[in-house]
mmCIF file of C-alpha atoms in Angstrom:
data_model
loop_
_atom_site.group_PDB
_atom_site.id
_atom_site.type_symbol
_atom_site.label_atom_id
_atom_site.label_comp_id
_atom_site.label_asym_id
_atom_site.label_seq_id
_atom_site.Cartn_x
_atom_site.Cartn_y
_atom_site.Cartn_z
ATOM 1 C CA MET Z 1 -6.157 -5.486 13.974
ATOM 2 C CA GLU Z 2 -8.690 -3.805 16.325
ATOM 3 C CA ASN Z 3 -7.852 -5.657 19.261
ATOM 4 C CA SER Z 4 -5.823 -3.617 21.459
ATOM 5 C CA ASN Z 5 -6.160 -3.025 25.141
ATOM 6 C CA ASN Z 6 -6.154 0.726 24.514
ATOM 7 C CA LYS Z 7 -8.142 0.883 21.040
ATOM 8 C CA SER Z 8 -7.553 4.525 21.172
ATOM 9 C CA GLU Z 9 -3.865 4.506 21.758
ATOM 10 C CA PHE Z 10 -3.279 1.412 19.402
ATOM 11 C CA LYS Z 11 -4.864 3.885 16.724
ATOM 12 C CA HIS Z 12 -2.953 6.935 17.195
ATOM 13 C CA SER Z 13 0.170 5.168 16.861
ATOM 14 C CA TYR Z 14 -0.980 5.374 12.937
ATOM 15 C CA LYS Z 15 -3.808 7.047 12.380
ATOM 16 C CA PRO Z 16 -4.325 10.484 11.783
ATOM 17 C CA LEU Z 17 -7.101 12.658 13.481
ATOM 18 C CA ILE Z 18 -9.278 14.596 11.188
ATOM 19 C CA PHE Z 19 -10.819 17.993 12.807
ATOM 20 C CA SER Z 20 -13.183 19.977 11.318
ATOM 21 C CA PRO Z 21 -12.738 24.117 11.810
ATOM 22 C CA GLN Z 22 -16.656 24.399 11.473
ATOM 23 C CA LEU Z 23 -17.467 22.404 14.755
ATOM 24 C CA GLN Z 24 -16.430 24.231 18.084
ATOM 25 C CA GLU Z 25 -15.267 20.889 19.778
ATOM 26 C CA ASP Z 26 -12.534 20.389 17.037
ATOM 27 C CA ARG Z 27 -11.761 24.271 17.060
ATOM 28 C CA ASP Z 28 -11.205 23.754 21.158
ATOM 29 C CA VAL Z 29 -8.882 20.791 20.302
ATOM 30 C CA MET Z 30 -7.000 22.509 18.190
ATOM 31 C CA GLY Z 31 -6.652 25.642 20.111
ATOM 32 C CA LYS Z 32 -5.259 23.136 23.300
ATOM 33 C CA LEU Z 33 -2.961 21.571 21.014
ATOM 34 C CA LYS Z 34 -1.512 25.099 19.776
ATOM 35 C CA GLU Z 35 -1.475 25.890 23.599
ATOM 36 C CA THR Z 36 1.004 23.418 24.166
ATOM 37 C CA GLY Z 37 4.089 24.711 22.276
ATOM 38 C CA LYS Z 38 4.769 21.547 21.164
ATOM 39 C CA VAL Z 39 2.724 20.906 18.033
ATOM 40 C CA LEU Z 40 3.774 22.124 14.343
ATOM 41 C CA PHE Z 41 1.226 23.646 12.549
ATOM 42 C CA PHE Z 42 1.139 24.225 8.518
ATOM 43 C CA ASP Z 43 -1.278 25.882 6.774
ATOM 44 C CA THR Z 44 -1.141 25.513 3.200
ATOM 45 C CA PHE Z 45 -4.795 25.628 2.226
ATOM 46 C CA GLU Z 46 -4.447 28.878 0.418
ATOM 47 C CA LEU Z 47 -1.985 27.494 -2.012
ATOM 48 C CA GLN Z 48 -3.980 23.903 -2.645
ATOM 49 C CA LEU Z 49 -6.781 26.024 -3.356
ATOM 50 C CA THR Z 50 -5.146 28.384 -5.734
ATOM 51 C CA GLU Z 51 -3.865 24.884 -7.147
ATOM 52 C CA LEU Z 52 -7.658 23.832 -7.305
ATOM 53 C CA ILE Z 53 -8.656 26.884 -9.101
ATOM 54 C CA LYS Z 54 -6.265 26.330 -11.927
ATOM 55 C CA MET Z 55 -6.982 22.901 -12.335
ATOM 56 C CA GLU Z 56 -10.602 23.912 -13.209
ATOM 57 C CA ASN Z 57 -9.769 26.718 -15.340
ATOM 58 C CA PRO Z 58 -7.130 24.673 -17.612
ATOM 59 C CA LYS Z 59 -7.857 26.572 -20.823
ATOM 60 C CA ARG Z 60 -5.942 29.364 -20.158
ATOM 61 C CA LYS Z 61 -3.329 31.037 -17.235
ATOM 62 C CA LEU Z 62 -5.257 33.097 -14.764
ATOM 63 C CA THR Z 63 -4.053 36.594 -13.744
ATOM 64 C CA LEU Z 64 -3.317 37.226 -9.713
ATOM 65 C CA GLU Z 65 -6.730 39.362 -9.997
ATOM 66 C CA GLU Z 66 -8.653 36.641 -11.544
ATOM 67 C CA LEU Z 67 -7.704 34.051 -8.945
ATOM 68 C CA SER Z 68 -8.265 36.304 -6.310
ATOM 69 C CA GLU Z 69 -12.055 36.859 -7.496
ATOM 70 C CA LYS Z 70 -12.155 33.249 -8.126
ATOM 71 C CA LYS Z 71 -11.290 32.287 -4.437
ATOM 72 C CA ALA Z 72 -13.567 34.999 -2.937
ATOM 73 C CA ASP Z 73 -16.181 33.117 -5.129
ATOM 74 C CA TYR Z 74 -15.286 29.907 -3.274
ATOM 75 C CA TYR Z 75 -15.527 31.149 -0.072
ATOM 76 C CA ALA Z 76 -18.803 32.732 -0.850
ATOM 77 C CA ALA Z 77 -20.202 29.364 -2.430
ATOM 78 C CA SER Z 78 -19.149 27.615 0.550
ATOM 79 C CA GLU Z 79 -21.182 30.035 2.962
ATOM 80 C CA LYS Z 80 -18.526 29.523 5.389
ATOM 81 C CA ASN Z 81 -15.078 32.033 6.989
ATOM 82 C CA SER Z 82 -12.117 31.275 5.048
ATOM 83 C CA SER Z 83 -10.835 29.833 8.325
ATOM 84 C CA GLU Z 84 -13.542 27.448 8.340
ATOM 85 C CA ASN Z 85 -12.529 25.740 5.177
ATOM 86 C CA GLY Z 86 -10.939 22.434 4.889
ATOM 87 C CA ASN Z 87 -9.779 20.030 7.922
ATOM 88 C CA TRP Z 88 -7.229 19.817 10.042
ATOM 89 C CA ILE Z 89 -5.432 17.116 9.818
ATOM 90 C CA TYR Z 90 -3.359 15.682 13.151
ATOM 91 C CA TYR Z 91 -0.795 13.556 12.913
ATOM 92 C CA PRO Z 92 0.393 12.358 16.776
ATOM 93 C CA TRP Z 93 3.594 10.702 15.854
ATOM 94 C CA ARG Z 94 4.998 13.844 14.289
ATOM 95 C CA ASN Z 95 3.282 16.206 16.736
ATOM 96 C CA THR Z 96 2.468 18.158 13.321
ATOM 97 C CA VAL Z 97 -1.268 19.418 12.422
ATOM 98 C CA VAL Z 98 -1.773 20.575 8.525
ATOM 99 C CA ARG Z 99 -4.475 21.819 7.080
ATOM 100 C CA ILE Z 100 -5.994 20.421 3.735
ATOM 101 C CA LEU Z 101 -8.660 20.210 1.378
ATOM 102 C CA GLU Z 102 -12.132 18.831 2.332
ATOM 103 C CA GLU Z 103 -12.207 15.011 1.130
ATOM 104 C CA LYS Z 104 -13.944 15.289 -2.534
ATOM 105 C CA GLU Z 105 -11.486 18.249 -3.288
ATOM 106 C CA PHE Z 106 -8.695 17.035 -2.098
ATOM 107 C CA ILE Z 107 -8.752 13.554 -3.975
ATOM 108 C CA ARG Z 108 -10.134 15.460 -7.215
ATOM 109 C CA LEU Z 109 -7.005 17.671 -6.872
ATOM 110 C CA ARG Z 110 -4.585 14.932 -5.631
ATOM 111 C CA THR Z 111 -5.547 12.540 -8.381
ATOM 112 C CA VAL Z 112 -5.695 15.355 -11.761
ATOM 113 C CA ARG Z 113 -2.183 13.939 -12.482
ATOM 114 C CA ASN Z 114 -3.858 10.595 -13.012
ATOM 115 C CA ARG Z 115 -6.486 11.634 -15.476
ATOM 116 C CA TYR Z 116 -6.620 10.038 -18.933
ATOM 117 C CA LYS Z 117 -4.066 7.447 -17.747
ATOM 118 C CA ILE Z 118 -6.671 6.718 -15.266
ATOM 119 C CA THR Z 119 -10.038 7.898 -16.309
ATOM 120 C CA GLU Z 120 -12.542 9.479 -13.791
ATOM 121 C CA LYS Z 121 -15.080 6.437 -13.789
ATOM 122 C CA GLU Z 122 -11.857 4.299 -13.325
ATOM 123 C CA GLN Z 123 -10.655 6.112 -10.374
ATOM 124 C CA GLU Z 124 -13.846 6.012 -8.861
ATOM 125 C CA GLN Z 125 -13.937 1.991 -9.724
ATOM 126 C CA LEU Z 126 -10.636 1.832 -7.949
ATOM 127 C CA GLN Z 127 -11.804 3.495 -4.993
ATOM 128 C CA LYS Z 128 -14.238 1.098 -4.144
ATOM 129 C CA GLN Z 129 -11.726 -2.121 -3.975
ATOM 130 C CA ILE Z 130 -10.339 -3.871 -1.153
ATOM 131 C CA ILE Z 131 -6.939 -5.139 -1.120
ATOM 132 C CA GLY Z 132 -4.609 -6.724 1.035
ATOM 133 C CA VAL Z 133 -0.749 -6.945 1.533
ATOM 134 C CA ILE Z 134 1.027 -9.650 3.571
ATOM 135 C CA GLY Z 135 4.579 -8.751 4.345
ATOM 136 C CA LEU Z 136 5.747 -5.174 3.940
ATOM 137 C CA SER Z 137 9.387 -5.543 2.301
ATOM 138 C CA VAL Z 138 8.323 -5.471 -1.029
ATOM 139 C CA GLY Z 139 5.022 -5.218 0.375
ATOM 140 C CA GLN Z 140 5.568 -1.648 1.381
ATOM 141 C CA SER Z 141 6.465 -0.472 -2.220
ATOM 142 C CA VAL Z 142 3.743 -2.145 -3.540
ATOM 143 C CA ALA Z 143 1.377 -0.548 -0.799
ATOM 144 C CA LEU Z 144 2.760 2.961 -1.185
ATOM 145 C CA SER Z 145 2.130 2.849 -5.109
ATOM 146 C CA LEU Z 146 -1.062 1.612 -4.739
ATOM 147 C CA ALA Z 147 -1.927 4.649 -2.093
ATOM 148 C CA MET Z 148 -0.252 6.804 -4.256
ATOM 149 C CA GLU Z 149 -2.413 6.080 -7.293
ATOM 150 C CA ARG Z 150 -5.255 5.917 -4.855
ATOM 151 C CA CYS Z 151 -6.348 2.397 -6.442
ATOM 152 C CA PHE Z 152 -8.148 1.154 -3.447
ATOM 153 C CA GLY Z 153 -11.062 1.868 -0.875
ATOM 154 C CA GLU Z 154 -9.597 -0.327 1.537
ATOM 155 C CA LEU Z 155 -6.075 -1.527 2.064
ATOM 156 C CA ARG Z 156 -5.357 -4.183 4.699
ATOM 157 C CA ILE Z 157 -1.752 -4.466 5.850
ATOM 158 C CA ALA Z 158 -0.047 -7.365 7.459
ATOM 159 C CA ASP Z 159 3.221 -8.228 9.295
ATOM 160 C CA PHE Z 160 4.495 -8.879 12.781
ATOM 161 C CA ASP Z 161 7.881 -7.722 12.391
ATOM 162 C CA THR Z 162 9.532 -4.315 13.609
ATOM 163 C CA LEU Z 163 12.165 -2.671 11.591
ATOM 164 C CA ASP Z 164 15.963 -3.220 11.513
ATOM 165 C CA LEU Z 165 18.980 -1.572 10.195
ATOM 166 C CA SER Z 166 19.548 -4.183 7.638
ATOM 167 C CA ASN Z 167 15.638 -3.598 6.232
ATOM 168 C CA MET Z 168 16.618 -0.581 5.290
ATOM 169 C CA ASN Z 169 18.444 -1.446 2.309
ATOM 170 C CA ARG Z 170 15.292 -1.835 0.403
ATOM 171 C CA ILE Z 171 12.922 -0.249 2.573
ATOM 172 C CA ARG Z 172 12.279 3.384 2.314
ATOM 173 C CA THR Z 173 12.336 4.986 5.665
ATOM 174 C CA GLY Z 174 14.534 6.994 8.148
ATOM 175 C CA LEU Z 175 16.481 5.923 11.028
ATOM 176 C CA TYR Z 176 13.861 7.380 13.728
ATOM 177 C CA ASN Z 177 11.681 4.264 12.586
ATOM 178 C CA LEU Z 178 14.145 1.766 13.987
ATOM 179 C CA GLY Z 179 12.248 -0.701 16.364
ATOM 180 C CA ILE Z 180 8.786 0.380 15.285
ATOM 181 C CA LYS Z 181 6.299 -2.101 13.549
ATOM 182 C CA LYS Z 182 6.702 -2.153 9.773
ATOM 183 C CA SER Z 183 2.707 -1.852 9.295
ATOM 184 C CA TRP Z 184 2.703 1.239 11.239
ATOM 185 C CA ILE Z 185 5.329 2.722 9.357
ATOM 186 C CA VAL Z 186 3.472 2.232 5.996
ATOM 187 C CA ALA Z 187 0.238 3.610 7.273
ATOM 188 C CA ARG Z 188 1.718 6.264 8.368
ATOM 189 C CA GLU Z 189 3.257 6.865 5.513
ATOM 190 C CA ILE Z 190 0.067 6.468 3.628
ATOM 191 C CA ALA Z 191 -1.536 8.700 6.026
ATOM 192 C CA GLU Z 192 0.942 11.369 5.191
ATOM 193 C CA ILE Z 193 -0.037 11.233 1.655
ATOM 194 C CA ASP Z 194 -3.468 10.965 1.982
ATOM 195 C CA PRO Z 195 -5.519 11.057 5.243
ATOM 196 C CA TYR Z 196 -8.424 10.168 3.603
ATOM 197 C CA LEU Z 197 -7.524 6.629 2.617
ATOM 198 C CA LYS Z 198 -8.535 3.885 5.109
ATOM 199 C CA VAL Z 199 -5.922 1.562 5.806
ATOM 200 C CA THR Z 200 -6.478 -1.923 7.935
ATOM 201 C CA LEU Z 201 -3.715 -3.200 10.199
ATOM 202 C CA TYR Z 202 -2.890 -6.628 11.371
ATOM 203 C CA ASP Z 203 -0.110 -6.001 13.065
ATOM 204 C CA GLU Z 204 0.566 -9.544 14.780
ATOM 205 C CA GLY Z 205 0.551 -10.643 10.743
ATOM 206 C CA VAL Z 206 -1.525 -12.898 9.334
ATOM 207 C CA THR Z 207 -1.912 -16.322 11.021
ATOM 208 C CA GLU Z 208 -4.257 -19.602 10.448
ATOM 209 C CA SER Z 209 -6.356 -17.624 13.391
ATOM 210 C CA ASN Z 210 -7.207 -14.349 11.515
ATOM 211 C CA MET Z 211 -6.780 -15.378 8.006
ATOM 212 C CA ASP Z 212 -10.369 -15.273 7.247
ATOM 213 C CA ASP Z 213 -10.648 -12.084 9.307
ATOM 214 C CA PHE Z 214 -8.217 -10.499 6.863
ATOM 215 C CA LEU Z 215 -9.352 -11.875 3.902
ATOM 216 C CA MET Z 216 -13.360 -11.096 4.519
ATOM 217 C CA LYS Z 217 -14.397 -8.722 7.533
ATOM 218 C CA GLY Z 218 -15.822 -5.698 6.690
ATOM 219 C CA GLY Z 219 -16.231 -7.228 2.808
ATOM 220 C CA LYS Z 220 -14.453 -9.694 0.519
ATOM 221 C CA MET Z 221 -11.195 -8.797 -0.807
ATOM 222 C CA ASP Z 222 -11.033 -7.831 -4.304
ATOM 223 C CA LEU Z 223 -7.011 -8.611 -4.468
ATOM 224 C CA LEU Z 224 -4.287 -10.216 -2.192
ATOM 225 C CA ILE Z 225 -0.859 -9.558 -2.983
ATOM 226 C CA GLU Z 226 1.459 -11.878 -0.837
ATOM 227 C CA GLU Z 227 4.879 -10.680 0.011
ATOM 228 C CA CYS Z 228 5.831 -12.361 2.903
ATOM 229 C CA ASP Z 229 8.746 -14.844 3.883
ATOM 230 C CA SER Z 230 6.644 -17.747 5.792
ATOM 231 C CA LEU Z 231 6.085 -20.755 3.306
ATOM 232 C CA PRO Z 232 2.965 -21.986 5.552
ATOM 233 C CA ILE Z 233 1.421 -18.544 5.074
ATOM 234 C CA LYS Z 234 2.091 -18.608 1.466
ATOM 235 C CA ILE Z 235 0.475 -21.815 0.905
ATOM 236 C CA LEU Z 236 -2.235 -21.184 3.161
ATOM 237 C CA SER Z 237 -3.362 -17.834 2.168
ATOM 238 C CA ARG Z 238 -3.258 -19.350 -1.355
ATOM 239 C CA LEU Z 239 -5.718 -22.059 -0.279
ATOM 240 C CA LYS Z 240 -8.249 -19.606 1.579
ATOM 241 C CA ALA Z 241 -7.896 -17.199 -1.441
ATOM 242 C CA ARG Z 242 -8.933 -19.877 -3.979
ATOM 243 C CA SER Z 243 -11.618 -20.985 -1.799
ATOM 244 C CA LEU Z 244 -13.341 -17.207 -1.829
ATOM 245 C CA GLY Z 245 -12.095 -16.527 -5.556
ATOM 246 C CA ILE Z 246 -9.880 -13.942 -4.505
ATOM 247 C CA PRO Z 247 -6.739 -13.567 -7.124
ATOM 248 C CA VAL Z 248 -3.328 -13.197 -6.102
ATOM 249 C CA MET Z 249 0.039 -11.457 -6.861
ATOM 250 C CA MET Z 250 3.156 -11.928 -6.015
ATOM 251 C CA ASP Z 251 6.972 -10.143 -6.673
ATOM 252 C CA THR Z 252 10.167 -12.283 -6.015
ATOM 253 C CA SER Z 253 12.515 -9.597 -6.196
ATOM 254 C CA ASP Z 254 14.984 -11.584 -8.426
ATOM 255 C CA ARG Z 255 14.744 -11.135 -12.038
ATOM 256 C CA GLY Z 256 11.624 -9.220 -11.889
ATOM 257 C CA MET Z 257 9.590 -12.404 -11.380
ATOM 258 C CA MET Z 258 6.161 -12.216 -10.828
ATOM 259 C CA ASP Z 259 3.206 -14.266 -10.070
ATOM 260 C CA ILE Z 260 -0.667 -13.699 -10.890
ATOM 261 C CA GLU Z 261 -2.931 -16.463 -10.052
ATOM 262 C CA ARG Z 262 -6.726 -15.710 -11.158
ATOM 263 C CA PHE Z 263 -8.398 -17.795 -8.810
ATOM 264 C CA ASP Z 264 -11.105 -15.609 -9.588
ATOM 265 C CA LEU Z 265 -11.777 -16.475 -13.110
ATOM 266 C CA GLU Z 266 -10.219 -20.379 -12.502
ATOM 267 C CA PRO Z 267 -11.448 -21.602 -9.386
ATOM 268 C CA GLY Z 268 -10.052 -25.087 -9.790
ATOM 269 C CA ARG Z 269 -6.459 -23.835 -10.775
ATOM 270 C CA PRO Z 270 -3.688 -25.393 -8.657
ATOM 271 C CA ILE Z 271 -1.977 -22.884 -6.406
ATOM 272 C CA PHE Z 272 1.746 -21.634 -7.670
ATOM 273 C CA HIS Z 273 0.559 -22.762 -11.217
ATOM 274 C CA GLY Z 274 1.159 -26.321 -10.274
ATOM 275 C CA LEU Z 275 4.821 -26.085 -9.653
ATOM 276 C CA LEU Z 276 4.297 -28.144 -6.305
ATOM 277 C CA SER Z 277 2.445 -31.081 -7.913
ATOM 278 C CA ASP Z 278 5.250 -33.527 -7.299
ATOM 279 C CA TYR Z 279 4.537 -33.320 -3.336
ATOM 280 C CA GLY Z 280 1.069 -34.698 -3.418
ATOM 281 C CA GLU Z 281 -2.264 -33.279 -2.397
ATOM 282 C CA GLU Z 282 -2.101 -29.407 -2.013
ATOM 283 C CA LYS Z 283 -3.558 -30.042 1.510
ATOM 284 C CA GLU Z 284 -0.890 -31.847 2.705
ATOM 285 C CA LEU Z 285 1.583 -29.627 1.986
ATOM 286 C CA LEU Z 286 1.744 -27.553 5.173
ATOM 287 C CA ASN Z 287 2.238 -31.564 6.876
ATOM 288 C CA ILE Z 288 5.173 -32.081 4.926
ATOM 289 C CA LEU Z 289 6.972 -28.561 5.062
ATOM 290 C CA PRO Z 290 9.048 -29.164 8.673
ATOM 291 C CA GLU Z 291 10.981 -31.926 6.374
ATOM 292 C CA LYS Z 292 10.815 -30.805 2.949
ATOM 293 C CA GLY Z 293 10.750 -26.884 3.367
ATOM 294 C CA ARG Z 294 13.808 -26.291 1.800
ATOM 295 C CA GLU Z 295 12.924 -28.351 -1.155
ATOM 296 C CA ILE Z 296 9.609 -26.884 -1.693
ATOM 297 C CA MET Z 297 11.005 -23.558 -1.760
ATOM 298 C CA ILE Z 298 13.367 -24.459 -4.408
ATOM 299 C CA SER Z 299 10.614 -26.200 -6.445
ATOM 300 C CA LEU Z 300 8.124 -22.916 -6.248
ATOM 301 C CA LEU Z 301 11.081 -20.536 -6.984
ATOM 302 C CA GLN Z 302 12.158 -22.761 -9.935
ATOM 303 C CA PHE Z 303 15.813 -22.731 -9.031
ATOM 304 C CA GLU Z 304 17.085 -22.696 -12.473
ATOM 305 C CA ASN Z 305 15.418 -19.731 -13.356
ATOM 306 C CA LEU Z 306 17.046 -17.841 -10.622
ATOM 307 C CA SER Z 307 19.943 -14.826 -11.024
ATOM 308 C CA ASP Z 308 23.164 -16.262 -10.652
ATOM 309 C CA ARG Z 309 23.639 -14.309 -7.963
ATOM 310 C CA VAL Z 310 20.790 -15.387 -5.974
ATOM 311 C CA LYS Z 311 21.375 -18.830 -6.591
ATOM 312 C CA TYR Z 312 24.888 -18.729 -5.168
ATOM 313 C CA SER Z 313 23.589 -16.729 -2.105
ATOM 314 C CA PHE Z 314 21.311 -20.099 -1.276
ATOM 315 C CA GLY Z 315 24.670 -21.733 -0.865
ATOM 316 C CA GLU Z 316 25.817 -19.608 1.690
ATOM 317 C CA LEU Z 317 22.407 -19.411 4.100
ATOM 318 C CA GLY Z 318 23.312 -20.212 7.618
ATOM 319 C CA LYS Z 319 26.949 -19.488 6.420
ATOM 320 C CA THR Z 320 27.753 -15.945 5.914
ATOM 321 C CA ILE Z 321 24.015 -14.615 5.264
ATOM 322 C CA THR Z 322 20.977 -15.472 7.468
ATOM 323 C CA SER Z 323 18.332 -14.471 4.673
ATOM 324 C CA TRP Z 324 18.664 -14.583 0.902
ATOM 325 C CA PRO Z 325 19.693 -10.860 -0.609
ATOM 326 C CA GLN Z 326 17.370 -8.379 -2.045
ATOM 327 C CA LEU Z 327 18.186 -5.108 -3.526
ATOM 328 C CA ALA Z 328 16.381 -1.773 -3.261
ATOM 329 C CA SER Z 329 16.020 -1.497 -7.060
ATOM 330 C CA SER Z 330 14.364 -4.831 -7.443
ATOM 331 C CA VAL Z 331 11.791 -4.216 -4.607
ATOM 332 C CA LEU Z 332 10.890 -0.753 -6.357
ATOM 333 C CA LEU Z 333 10.610 -2.210 -9.317
ATOM 334 C CA GLY Z 334 8.600 -5.208 -8.108
ATOM 335 C CA GLY Z 335 6.267 -2.635 -5.817
ATOM 336 C CA ALA Z 336 5.644 -0.663 -9.286
ATOM 337 C CA ALA Z 337 4.940 -3.771 -11.223
ATOM 338 C CA CYS Z 338 2.428 -5.188 -8.813
ATOM 339 C CA CYS Z 339 0.503 -1.990 -8.654
ATOM 340 C CA HIS Z 340 0.068 -1.857 -12.374
ATOM 341 C CA TYR Z 341 -1.039 -5.081 -13.175
ATOM 342 C CA ALA Z 342 -3.265 -4.811 -9.703
ATOM 343 C CA ARG Z 343 -4.890 -1.835 -11.505
ATOM 344 C CA MET Z 344 -5.367 -3.758 -15.005
ATOM 345 C CA LEU Z 345 -6.905 -6.511 -12.955
ATOM 346 C CA LEU Z 346 -9.491 -4.622 -10.671
ATOM 347 C CA LEU Z 347 -10.497 -2.536 -13.686
ATOM 348 C CA GLY Z 348 -11.436 -5.852 -15.490
ATOM 349 C CA GLN Z 349 -8.891 -5.345 -18.103
ATOM 350 C CA GLU Z 350 -7.000 -8.740 -19.531
ATOM 351 C CA VAL Z 351 -4.641 -10.133 -16.620
ATOM 352 C CA ASN Z 352 -3.695 -13.599 -17.276
ATOM 353 C CA SER Z 353 -2.637 -16.240 -14.684
ATOM 354 C CA GLY Z 354 1.284 -17.387 -14.732
ATOM 355 C CA ARG Z 355 4.453 -16.525 -14.011
ATOM 356 C CA PHE Z 356 6.569 -14.070 -16.004
ATOM 357 C CA TYR Z 357 9.457 -11.773 -15.597
ATOM 358 C CA VAL Z 358 10.158 -8.163 -15.724
ATOM 359 C CA ASP Z 359 14.310 -8.787 -16.401
ATOM 360 C CA LEU Z 360 16.267 -5.781 -16.781
ATOM 361 C CA ASP Z 361 19.350 -7.363 -17.664
ATOM 362 C CA LYS Z 362 17.759 -9.779 -20.173
ATOM 363 C CA ILE Z 363 16.308 -6.682 -22.181
ATOM 364 C CA LEU Z 364 19.705 -5.064 -22.388
ATOM 365 C CA ASN Z 365 21.159 -8.833 -23.171
ATOM 366 C CA LEU Z 366 23.606 -8.412 -19.913
ATOM 367 C CA ASN Z 367 25.467 -11.441 -18.442
ATOM 368 C CA GLU Z 368 25.902 -11.302 -14.837
ATOM 369 C CA GLY Z 369 29.134 -11.336 -13.416
#
């Protein structure tokens, strides 16, 4: 959220700074960073340029002499000195600067291995989409998959929590991030993959008071991926999304359970596929949560369809564990599945509402032990 007392300091906690070597003031900043002796500089521009030229000449393998000639042509066409090409990206949290290709060339090269799995037209279409992710455990894997495939123009991520050691059985990060906000960790990793991607943070999480901003500020969201632990927010976010015609996805990281709710196509569709209809009017669900929250959660998850080990864990809540278990393999599978179906949905391919399972054990007819 852009409401920090010191906006600049807040942004620098997770946003890279982009400097152009063509601008004198930016060159001055780079000079000052070098003078500190504390900032690492990585200039791999020539390596990227070599790969770009090879990509643009796929029919045969270029000789070293031909590569040199094409590089010379590139610099001549740019009408800039070789040192003035590209951009310098400064990552304050790493005290590191990296020189990369300018945005259009960078995107073209970084997505070249997507080609034909994702057409050029589809890639351009995806870069106009706004996706939101609430909850950054499973949501981290979703967000990073979306970023690697470049499936969005803006990604809004929300989580109020900080990283604990127990989170690291399923969140891919390093020990140096303990105590750091999960939203910052995800935004930093995306920036280190692709600094040209737009990521908007709600690092106090999504609440009733900021829900409209999250879904609408700067343009209506095209897809909401809900992965939070809060039952009130699960319900409220769907009610709001439905009123705005925004589709919702959720992976539950047990037996590959995936929920898709096409509120964009079915404005009258009951939330959670009608699984909570026995509890009365949807607008009253939030009022009965204090007394029936556990019962509602069991109905929502369809307890009888959960894996045997997760069923057992429910009986251990508050005894030997504080929350239900999740494994990295299931979380990563869910992140990949959400990304896959998100891409299909945003490209207008057939993705229907419903709950289904990507159950790896069932595929091999394995019994739980």
